[in-house]
Tab-separated table of C-alpha atoms in Angstrom:
chain	number	residue	atom	x	y	z
V	1	UNK	CA	-9.153	-97.992	-75.561
V	2	UNK	CA	-9.053	-94.523	-77.037
V	3	UNK	CA	-9.688	-91.491	-74.883
V	4	UNK	CA	-11.826	-88.490	-75.783
V	5	UNK	CA	-9.948	-85.680	-77.494
V	6	UNK	CA	-8.322	-83.318	-75.018
V	7	UNK	CA	-10.324	-80.177	-74.373
V	8	UNK	CA	-7.805	-77.368	-74.817
V	9	UNK	CA	-9.885	-74.259	-75.512
V	10	UNK	CA	-11.387	-71.636	-73.206
V	11	UNK	CA	-14.947	-72.529	-74.049
V	12	UNK	CA	-14.414	-76.255	-73.459
V	13	UNK	CA	-13.137	-76.047	-69.892
V	14	UNK	CA	-15.214	-75.025	-66.902
V	15	UNK	CA	-14.038	-72.899	-63.994
V	16	UNK	CA	-14.482	-75.919	-61.701
V	17	UNK	CA	-12.165	-77.928	-63.930
V	18	UNK	CA	-9.702	-75.067	-63.992
V	19	UNK	CA	-9.681	-75.098	-60.163
V	20	UNK	CA	-8.779	-78.762	-60.381
V	21	UNK	CA	-6.219	-78.185	-63.143
V	22	UNK	CA	-4.397	-75.574	-61.031
V	23	UNK	CA	-4.486	-77.803	-57.965
V	24	UNK	CA	-2.672	-80.463	-59.995
V	25	UNK	CA	-0.179	-78.006	-61.524
V	26	UNK	CA	0.698	-76.478	-58.154
V	27	UNK	CA	0.965	-79.786	-56.309
V	28	UNK	CA	4.691	-80.098	-55.721
V	29	UNK	CA	4.415	-83.744	-54.707
V	30	UNK	CA	3.531	-84.923	-58.203
V	31	UNK	CA	6.237	-86.000	-60.637
V	32	UNK	CA	5.984	-84.658	-64.191
V	33	UNK	CA	4.472	-87.941	-65.410
V	34	UNK	CA	1.953	-88.089	-62.558
V	35	UNK	CA	0.975	-84.460	-63.108
V	36	UNK	CA	0.478	-84.963	-66.875
V	37	UNK	CA	-1.467	-88.191	-66.274
V	38	UNK	CA	-3.896	-86.394	-64.004
V	39	UNK	CA	-4.285	-83.412	-66.354
V	40	UNK	CA	-4.867	-85.683	-69.352
V	41	UNK	CA	-7.497	-87.587	-67.363
V	42	UNK	CA	-9.168	-84.301	-66.399
V	43	UNK	CA	-9.208	-82.833	-69.897
V	44	UNK	CA	-10.298	-86.046	-71.635
V	45	UNK	CA	-13.087	-86.973	-69.228
V	46	UNK	CA	-11.203	-90.144	-68.317
V	47	UNK	CA	-10.047	-91.821	-65.148
V	48	UNK	CA	-6.409	-91.961	-64.100
V	49	UNK	CA	-6.525	-95.755	-64.586
V	50	UNK	CA	-7.685	-95.293	-68.173
V	51	UNK	CA	-4.809	-92.916	-68.871
V	52	UNK	CA	-2.321	-95.283	-67.262
V	53	UNK	CA	-3.609	-98.116	-69.504
V	54	UNK	CA	-2.733	-96.181	-72.684
V	55	UNK	CA	0.105	-97.384	-74.882
V	56	UNK	CA	3.249	-95.319	-74.280
V	57	UNK	CA	3.120	-93.771	-77.757
V	58	UNK	CA	-0.472	-92.628	-77.237
V	59	UNK	CA	0.411	-91.129	-73.859
V	60	UNK	CA	3.411	-89.308	-75.381
V	61	UNK	CA	1.148	-87.834	-78.051
V	62	UNK	CA	-1.301	-86.552	-75.442
V	63	UNK	CA	1.547	-85.075	-73.452
V	64	UNK	CA	2.568	-83.117	-76.548
V	65	UNK	CA	-1.036	-82.026	-77.074
V	66	UNK	CA	-1.120	-80.662	-73.531
V	67	UNK	CA	1.397	-78.030	-74.612
V	68	UNK	CA	-1.281	-76.595	-76.892
V	69	UNK	CA	-3.322	-75.612	-73.862
V	70	UNK	CA	-3.433	-71.841	-74.179
V	71	UNK	CA	-6.024	-70.266	-71.986
V	72	UNK	CA	-6.345	-66.611	-72.743
V	73	UNK	CA	-9.185	-64.132	-72.923
V	74	UNK	CA	-8.803	-60.617	-74.233
V	75	UNK	CA	-12.046	-59.065	-73.039
V	76	UNK	CA	-13.479	-59.063	-69.555
V	77	UNK	CA	-16.902	-60.545	-69.117
V	78	UNK	CA	-18.561	-58.318	-66.578
V	79	UNK	CA	-21.878	-60.021	-65.936
V	80	UNK	CA	-23.445	-63.444	-66.038
V	81	UNK	CA	-26.995	-64.652	-65.470
V	82	UNK	CA	-27.593	-68.021	-63.848
V	83	UNK	CA	-31.066	-69.213	-62.790
V	84	UNK	CA	-32.507	-65.739	-63.406
V	85	UNK	CA	-29.995	-64.080	-61.106
V	86	UNK	CA	-27.616	-61.613	-62.732
V	87	UNK	CA	-24.181	-61.396	-61.176
V	88	UNK	CA	-22.003	-58.407	-61.965
V	89	UNK	CA	-18.419	-57.328	-61.451
V	90	UNK	CA	-17.227	-53.726	-61.219
V	91	UNK	CA	-14.850	-54.188	-64.130
V	92	UNK	CA	-15.326	-52.895	-67.626
V	93	UNK	CA	-14.804	-54.751	-70.868
V	94	UNK	CA	-11.167	-53.648	-71.027
V	95	UNK	CA	-10.177	-52.843	-67.448
V	96	UNK	CA	-10.212	-55.175	-64.459
V	97	UNK	CA	-11.361	-53.125	-61.506
V	98	UNK	CA	-11.153	-54.187	-57.892
V	99	UNK	CA	-12.320	-52.228	-54.936
V	100	UNK	CA	-10.484	-52.266	-51.625
V	101	UNK	CA	-12.860	-54.771	-50.023
V	102	UNK	CA	-12.450	-57.209	-52.905
V	103	UNK	CA	-8.673	-56.916	-52.802
V	104	UNK	CA	-8.598	-57.431	-49.023
V	105	UNK	CA	-10.967	-60.385	-49.272
V	106	UNK	CA	-8.834	-62.067	-51.885
V	107	UNK	CA	-5.746	-61.495	-49.805
V	108	UNK	CA	-7.513	-63.000	-46.812
V	109	UNK	CA	-8.985	-65.949	-48.699
V	110	UNK	CA	-5.789	-66.875	-50.522
V	111	UNK	CA	-3.207	-66.052	-47.880
V	112	UNK	CA	-0.777	-68.950	-47.586
V	113	UNK	CA	-2.392	-70.815	-50.478
V	114	UNK	CA	-0.226	-71.861	-53.445
V	115	UNK	CA	-2.613	-70.289	-55.950
V	116	UNK	CA	-5.844	-68.253	-55.944
V	117	UNK	CA	-8.802	-70.521	-56.674
V	118	UNK	CA	-10.523	-69.230	-59.833
V	119	UNK	CA	-14.063	-70.115	-58.716
V	120	UNK	CA	-13.520	-68.223	-55.446
V	121	UNK	CA	-12.154	-65.197	-57.340
V	122	UNK	CA	-15.405	-65.261	-59.308
V	123	UNK	CA	-17.348	-65.543	-56.038
V	124	UNK	CA	-15.633	-62.418	-54.721
V	125	UNK	CA	-15.864	-60.312	-57.873
V	126	UNK	CA	-19.270	-61.272	-59.234
V	127	UNK	CA	-22.155	-60.442	-56.930
V	128	UNK	CA	-25.903	-60.332	-57.507
V	129	UNK	CA	-26.687	-56.905	-58.922
V	130	UNK	CA	-29.012	-56.131	-56.016
V	131	UNK	CA	-26.402	-57.259	-53.456
V	132	UNK	CA	-23.307	-55.528	-54.743
V	133	UNK	CA	-22.258	-54.519	-51.212
V	134	UNK	CA	-22.691	-57.967	-49.705
V	135	UNK	CA	-19.251	-59.448	-49.165
V	136	UNK	CA	-20.062	-62.255	-46.731
V	137	UNK	CA	-17.646	-65.172	-46.986
V	138	UNK	CA	-20.507	-67.680	-46.849
V	139	UNK	CA	-22.176	-66.140	-49.900
V	140	UNK	CA	-18.854	-65.876	-51.718
V	141	UNK	CA	-18.279	-69.599	-51.214
V	142	UNK	CA	-21.855	-70.424	-52.274
V	143	UNK	CA	-21.443	-68.368	-55.440
V	144	UNK	CA	-18.087	-69.959	-56.179
V	145	UNK	CA	-19.823	-73.350	-56.313
V	146	UNK	CA	-22.411	-71.955	-58.761
V	147	UNK	CA	-19.713	-70.387	-60.952
V	148	UNK	CA	-17.826	-73.664	-61.319
V	149	UNK	CA	-20.187	-74.600	-64.168
V	150	UNK	CA	-19.188	-71.513	-66.207
V	151	UNK	CA	-16.551	-71.723	-68.888
V	152	UNK	CA	-13.095	-70.591	-67.867
V	153	UNK	CA	-13.078	-67.528	-70.133
V	154	UNK	CA	-15.173	-65.732	-67.511
V	155	UNK	CA	-12.414	-65.806	-64.952
V	156	UNK	CA	-9.211	-65.667	-67.029
V	157	UNK	CA	-8.817	-61.850	-67.159
V	158	UNK	CA	-9.331	-61.649	-63.405
V	159	UNK	CA	-6.473	-64.023	-62.711
V	160	UNK	CA	-4.133	-61.176	-63.543
V	161	UNK	CA	-4.981	-59.803	-60.103
V	162	UNK	CA	-1.720	-59.480	-58.253
V	163	UNK	CA	-2.225	-60.970	-54.850
V	164	UNK	CA	0.983	-59.360	-53.606
V	165	UNK	CA	-0.469	-55.902	-54.186
V	166	UNK	CA	-3.050	-56.487	-51.507
P	1	UNK	CA	-10.870	-34.606	-48.963
P	2	UNK	CA	-7.793	-32.812	-47.557
P	3	UNK	CA	-4.734	-35.018	-47.474
P	4	UNK	CA	-2.257	-34.266	-44.699
P	5	UNK	CA	1.368	-34.168	-45.788
P	6	UNK	CA	3.119	-34.743	-42.481
P	7	UNK	CA	2.566	-35.279	-38.762
P	8	UNK	CA	2.029	-31.539	-38.229
P	9	UNK	CA	-1.251	-31.940	-40.056
P	10	UNK	CA	-2.409	-34.841	-37.893
P	11	UNK	CA	-4.207	-33.743	-34.750
P	12	UNK	CA	-3.388	-34.996	-31.286
P	13	UNK	CA	-6.836	-36.613	-31.167
P	14	UNK	CA	-6.210	-38.416	-34.451
P	15	UNK	CA	-2.829	-39.551	-33.145
P	16	UNK	CA	-4.541	-41.043	-30.099
P	17	UNK	CA	-7.094	-42.768	-32.320
P	18	UNK	CA	-4.278	-44.240	-34.393
P	19	UNK	CA	-2.732	-45.943	-31.386
P	20	UNK	CA	-2.578	-49.711	-31.909
P	21	UNK	CA	-4.378	-49.484	-35.273
P	22	UNK	CA	-2.592	-51.392	-38.021
P	23	UNK	CA	-5.340	-51.800	-40.609
P	24	UNK	CA	-4.569	-49.460	-43.509
P	25	UNK	CA	-8.241	-48.742	-44.163
P	26	UNK	CA	-8.858	-47.774	-40.533
P	27	UNK	CA	-5.714	-45.620	-40.474
P	28	UNK	CA	-6.744	-43.733	-43.602
P	29	UNK	CA	-10.304	-43.457	-42.361
P	30	UNK	CA	-9.015	-41.716	-39.214
P	31	UNK	CA	-6.591	-39.468	-41.081
P	32	UNK	CA	-9.009	-38.351	-43.784
P	33	UNK	CA	-12.107	-38.509	-41.631
P	34	UNK	CA	-14.002	-40.636	-44.120
P	35	UNK	CA	-15.985	-43.748	-43.348
P	36	UNK	CA	-14.324	-47.137	-43.619
P	37	UNK	CA	-17.269	-48.327	-45.721
P	38	UNK	CA	-16.565	-45.640	-48.308
P	39	UNK	CA	-12.893	-46.556	-48.382
P	40	UNK	CA	-13.653	-50.252	-48.824
P	41	UNK	CA	-15.710	-49.375	-51.911
P	42	UNK	CA	-12.870	-47.308	-53.357
P	43	UNK	CA	-10.975	-48.497	-56.431
P	44	UNK	CA	-8.040	-50.526	-55.158
P	45	UNK	CA	-5.437	-48.841	-57.376
P	46	UNK	CA	-6.568	-45.398	-56.230
P	47	UNK	CA	-6.443	-46.648	-52.660
P	48	UNK	CA	-2.854	-47.848	-53.094
P	49	UNK	CA	-1.975	-44.420	-54.474
P	50	UNK	CA	-3.553	-42.848	-51.403
P	51	UNK	CA	-1.611	-45.172	-49.088
P	52	UNK	CA	1.540	-44.106	-50.875
P	53	UNK	CA	0.697	-40.415	-50.485
P	54	UNK	CA	0.140	-40.890	-46.759
P	55	UNK	CA	3.264	-42.945	-46.255
P	56	UNK	CA	4.574	-40.582	-43.585
P	57	UNK	CA	2.149	-42.207	-41.152
P	58	UNK	CA	4.223	-45.370	-41.156
P	59	UNK	CA	7.322	-43.405	-40.151
P	60	UNK	CA	7.811	-42.692	-36.449
P	61	UNK	CA	6.823	-39.338	-35.071
P	62	UNK	CA	9.833	-37.187	-34.219
P	63	UNK	CA	10.593	-37.249	-30.525
P	64	UNK	CA	13.202	-34.547	-30.702
P	65	UNK	CA	11.375	-31.735	-32.499
P	66	UNK	CA	8.907	-29.528	-30.733
P	67	UNK	CA	7.845	-25.921	-30.865
P	68	UNK	CA	8.662	-23.576	-28.026
P	69	UNK	CA	5.616	-21.538	-28.938
P	70	UNK	CA	2.804	-21.604	-31.452
P	71	UNK	CA	-0.311	-19.797	-32.535
P	72	UNK	CA	-3.456	-21.845	-32.129
P	73	UNK	CA	-7.136	-20.867	-32.110
P	74	UNK	CA	-6.131	-17.182	-32.140
P	75	UNK	CA	-4.084	-17.638	-28.988
P	76	UNK	CA	-0.323	-17.686	-28.554
P	77	UNK	CA	0.906	-20.659	-26.541
P	78	UNK	CA	4.356	-20.976	-24.937
P	79	UNK	CA	6.260	-23.901	-23.552
P	80	UNK	CA	6.595	-23.358	-19.818
P	81	UNK	CA	9.975	-23.306	-18.108
P	82	UNK	CA	9.993	-26.807	-16.637
P	83	UNK	CA	12.254	-25.768	-13.766
P	84	UNK	CA	9.745	-23.144	-12.749
P	85	UNK	CA	6.707	-25.375	-12.645
P	86	UNK	CA	4.833	-25.848	-9.406
P	87	UNK	CA	4.662	-29.104	-7.555
P	88	UNK	CA	0.921	-29.139	-8.314
P	89	UNK	CA	1.651	-29.103	-12.047
P	90	UNK	CA	4.297	-31.793	-11.610
P	91	UNK	CA	1.948	-34.048	-9.640
P	92	UNK	CA	-0.804	-33.662	-12.250
P	93	UNK	CA	1.682	-34.506	-14.989
P	94	UNK	CA	2.774	-37.557	-12.993
P	95	UNK	CA	-0.816	-38.728	-12.833
P	96	UNK	CA	-1.297	-38.173	-16.560
P	97	UNK	CA	1.852	-40.154	-17.327
P	98	UNK	CA	0.608	-43.181	-15.446
P	99	UNK	CA	-0.238	-46.163	-17.647
P	100	UNK	CA	-1.453	-45.190	-21.163
P	101	UNK	CA	-0.169	-41.621	-21.165
P	102	UNK	CA	-0.939	-41.304	-24.910
P	103	UNK	CA	-4.616	-40.955	-24.030
P	104	UNK	CA	-3.731	-38.034	-21.749
P	105	UNK	CA	-1.680	-36.176	-24.353
P	106	UNK	CA	-4.120	-33.248	-24.685
P	107	UNK	CA	-4.036	-32.715	-20.916
P	108	UNK	CA	-0.252	-33.085	-20.747
P	109	UNK	CA	0.176	-30.593	-23.589
P	110	UNK	CA	-2.235	-28.148	-22.012
P	111	UNK	CA	-0.061	-28.114	-18.894
P	112	UNK	CA	3.233	-27.792	-20.765
P	113	UNK	CA	2.034	-25.169	-23.264
P	114	UNK	CA	0.176	-22.197	-21.907
P	115	UNK	CA	-1.102	-18.834	-23.021
P	116	UNK	CA	0.742	-15.660	-22.097
P	117	UNK	CA	-1.328	-12.994	-20.421
P	118	UNK	CA	0.266	-9.556	-20.089
P	119	UNK	CA	3.630	-11.076	-20.913
P	120	UNK	CA	3.308	-13.744	-18.236
P	121	UNK	CA	2.457	-17.414	-18.579
P	122	UNK	CA	-1.076	-17.822	-17.281
P	123	UNK	CA	-1.175	-19.486	-13.878
P	124	UNK	CA	-2.065	-23.129	-13.535
P	125	UNK	CA	-5.699	-23.584	-12.694
P	126	UNK	CA	-8.712	-25.744	-13.266
P	127	UNK	CA	-8.945	-24.876	-16.955
P	128	UNK	CA	-6.813	-27.872	-17.921
P	129	UNK	CA	-9.768	-30.089	-18.796
P	130	UNK	CA	-11.281	-27.327	-20.931
P	131	UNK	CA	-8.010	-26.437	-22.650
P	132	UNK	CA	-7.230	-30.091	-23.229
P	133	UNK	CA	-10.305	-30.403	-25.443
P	134	UNK	CA	-8.911	-27.666	-27.688
P	135	UNK	CA	-5.380	-29.127	-27.589
P	136	UNK	CA	-6.750	-32.336	-29.067
P	137	UNK	CA	-7.067	-30.473	-32.368
P	138	UNK	CA	-3.451	-29.287	-32.360
P	139	UNK	CA	-1.011	-30.776	-34.910
P	140	UNK	CA	0.768	-33.537	-33.018
P	141	UNK	CA	3.997	-33.057	-34.979
P	142	UNK	CA	4.488	-29.619	-33.420
P	143	UNK	CA	4.384	-30.822	-29.849
P	144	UNK	CA	5.075	-34.536	-29.512
P	145	UNK	CA	8.804	-34.007	-29.041
P	146	UNK	CA	8.064	-32.114	-25.852
P	147	UNK	CA	7.160	-35.423	-24.235
P	148	UNK	CA	10.758	-36.597	-24.568
P	149	UNK	CA	11.992	-33.249	-23.245
P	150	UNK	CA	9.684	-33.495	-20.264
P	151	UNK	CA	10.640	-37.110	-19.556
P	152	UNK	CA	14.319	-36.151	-19.577
P	153	UNK	CA	13.539	-33.357	-17.111
P	154	UNK	CA	11.519	-35.797	-15.035
P	155	UNK	CA	14.400	-38.292	-15.005
P	156	UNK	CA	16.742	-35.585	-13.725
P	157	UNK	CA	14.270	-34.662	-11.009
P	158	UNK	CA	13.874	-38.263	-9.930
P	159	UNK	CA	17.608	-38.911	-9.908
P	160	UNK	CA	18.322	-35.662	-8.044
P	161	UNK	CA	15.739	-36.481	-5.413
P	162	UNK	CA	16.018	-40.241	-5.537
P	163	UNK	CA	15.556	-40.526	-1.800
P	164	UNK	CA	12.053	-39.168	-2.162
P	165	UNK	CA	10.875	-41.225	-5.114
P	166	UNK	CA	10.503	-44.725	-6.415
P	167	UNK	CA	11.297	-44.887	-10.128
P	168	UNK	CA	10.566	-48.553	-10.751
P	169	UNK	CA	7.161	-47.922	-12.383
P	170	UNK	CA	8.523	-45.421	-14.852
P	171	UNK	CA	11.082	-47.434	-16.755
P	172	UNK	CA	8.674	-48.419	-19.521
P	173	UNK	CA	7.907	-44.828	-20.526
P	174	UNK	CA	11.558	-43.884	-20.465
P	175	UNK	CA	12.552	-46.943	-22.487
P	176	UNK	CA	10.015	-45.899	-25.115
P	177	UNK	CA	11.724	-42.555	-25.435
P	178	UNK	CA	15.209	-44.103	-25.188
P	179	UNK	CA	16.181	-41.928	-22.292
P	180	UNK	CA	19.511	-43.065	-20.893
P	181	UNK	CA	19.745	-43.849	-17.243
P	182	UNK	CA	23.025	-42.446	-15.938
P	183	UNK	CA	22.566	-43.002	-12.259
P	184	UNK	CA	21.885	-46.036	-10.142
P	185	UNK	CA	18.287	-46.727	-9.186
P	186	UNK	CA	17.385	-46.334	-5.539
P	187	UNK	CA	17.997	-49.475	-3.629
P	188	UNK	CA	15.116	-51.840	-3.160
P	189	UNK	CA	14.567	-51.052	0.467
P	190	UNK	CA	14.197	-47.358	-0.249
P	191	UNK	CA	11.960	-48.092	-3.244
P	192	UNK	CA	9.650	-50.195	-1.141
P	193	UNK	CA	9.509	-47.589	1.549
P	194	UNK	CA	8.930	-44.762	-0.917
P	195	UNK	CA	6.336	-46.768	-2.805
P	196	UNK	CA	4.102	-46.394	0.213
P	197	UNK	CA	4.220	-42.626	-0.045
P	198	UNK	CA	1.683	-41.061	-2.255
P	199	UNK	CA	1.767	-37.494	-3.493
P	200	UNK	CA	-0.942	-36.692	-0.981
P	201	UNK	CA	1.389	-37.635	1.845
P	202	UNK	CA	4.127	-35.394	0.446
P	203	UNK	CA	1.737	-32.490	0.064
P	204	UNK	CA	0.501	-33.103	3.600
P	205	UNK	CA	4.084	-32.715	4.807
P	206	UNK	CA	4.534	-29.555	2.748
P	207	UNK	CA	1.300	-28.163	4.177
P	208	UNK	CA	2.810	-28.564	7.626
P	209	UNK	CA	0.381	-31.405	8.261
P	210	UNK	CA	-2.518	-29.017	7.883
P	211	UNK	CA	-5.055	-30.417	5.380
P	212	UNK	CA	-6.512	-26.946	4.867
P	213	UNK	CA	-3.199	-25.764	3.442
P	214	UNK	CA	-2.660	-28.598	0.953
P	215	UNK	CA	-4.102	-26.534	-1.902
P	216	UNK	CA	-1.675	-23.760	-1.058
P	217	UNK	CA	1.211	-26.233	-0.992
P	218	UNK	CA	0.501	-27.291	-4.572
P	219	UNK	CA	1.454	-23.779	-5.685
P	220	UNK	CA	5.001	-24.069	-4.353
P	221	UNK	CA	7.685	-24.137	-7.039
P	222	UNK	CA	8.680	-27.750	-7.691
P	223	UNK	CA	12.361	-27.406	-6.834
P	224	UNK	CA	11.619	-25.497	-3.646
P	225	UNK	CA	9.010	-28.063	-2.655
P	226	UNK	CA	11.329	-30.988	-3.286
P	227	UNK	CA	14.190	-29.308	-1.406
P	228	UNK	CA	11.864	-28.725	1.514
P	229	UNK	CA	10.668	-32.312	1.467
P	230	UNK	CA	14.257	-33.552	1.349
P	231	UNK	CA	15.113	-31.411	4.295
P	232	UNK	CA	12.078	-32.630	6.245
P	233	UNK	CA	13.100	-36.194	5.528
P	234	UNK	CA	16.787	-35.813	6.297
P	235	UNK	CA	16.211	-33.947	9.530
P	236	UNK	CA	13.223	-36.139	10.397
P	237	UNK	CA	11.180	-33.033	11.046
């Protein structure tokens, strides 16, 4: 059986998948092979069993392909409309801007976690334009679920946020 | 928005408000007198810069420096001669040092620093409450060190007249100011006995057991009053 081609570009991977990708990468219990197997399954829309059933040479090729994964976005996307609701961040096209509340919230939400969850970062930074001062955790988590369907390029510039600074 | 540069520019009232606060936003809100909501909406990088500019707040307030006099609200205030204070002043200070003395700082300062009228320190009277309100606006850096000075004086008084007092309740304050104890504490039996005595009982003795003269007794110089009380005790008068 041949798997789908690996999705390796910004506009092919969703934020929800990127959450999952990071959870695999930062899981210290996985061996290199186990980690790559899971990532290949994720990025090829396959199951782990299907990846494990691949001939060794095919698996090796996909492992090499994984190295081509280069997620990078130069410009900040500062608003997004989903189901007629426009969500905005305070950033500009070129500058990521956080206010104190956002920085504190991220510190609180990610304290002790191995990595900041991209969908939750989106939930903190992008708020409905008529609720820009609403920082409730419940709404942040609801929004993060909605934002999981967006492509990863929305969140990439915001991952440069230095959690230590907060 | 005026940014203070050191503890001299932080008022006594602000210092009290800062007690037990460890949230940076709340601390800066108190220092700059801006709302926390406004600070939370501030750009985070600018906020970090502000935190850096106000870094002195995270350093301890000097307990050794204090002014002997200062100009405040168009009045000239002087540190009183502790050895010349009355027993009434001493008793009031004792009451203000009970438990959370930080909250009583304006009152303590208004007893220790007083105006001079015709070259003389104004007498102690009922204006303390009123003056304390004004003292709350004084820069805490100018006067906080006087607390350590007073506590050292107080320790000497208590050790000199240990038969009259029970020091067991006061160790916490003195530990905070790292005041060294160079004499043995009164033995337990004496402490227990003295613990029963309140200042009212001592004043009653000084007033020759005449309640109508208690007010008058509070005006006796501290040292004279304590010597008299020691004598009364020793001779069982």
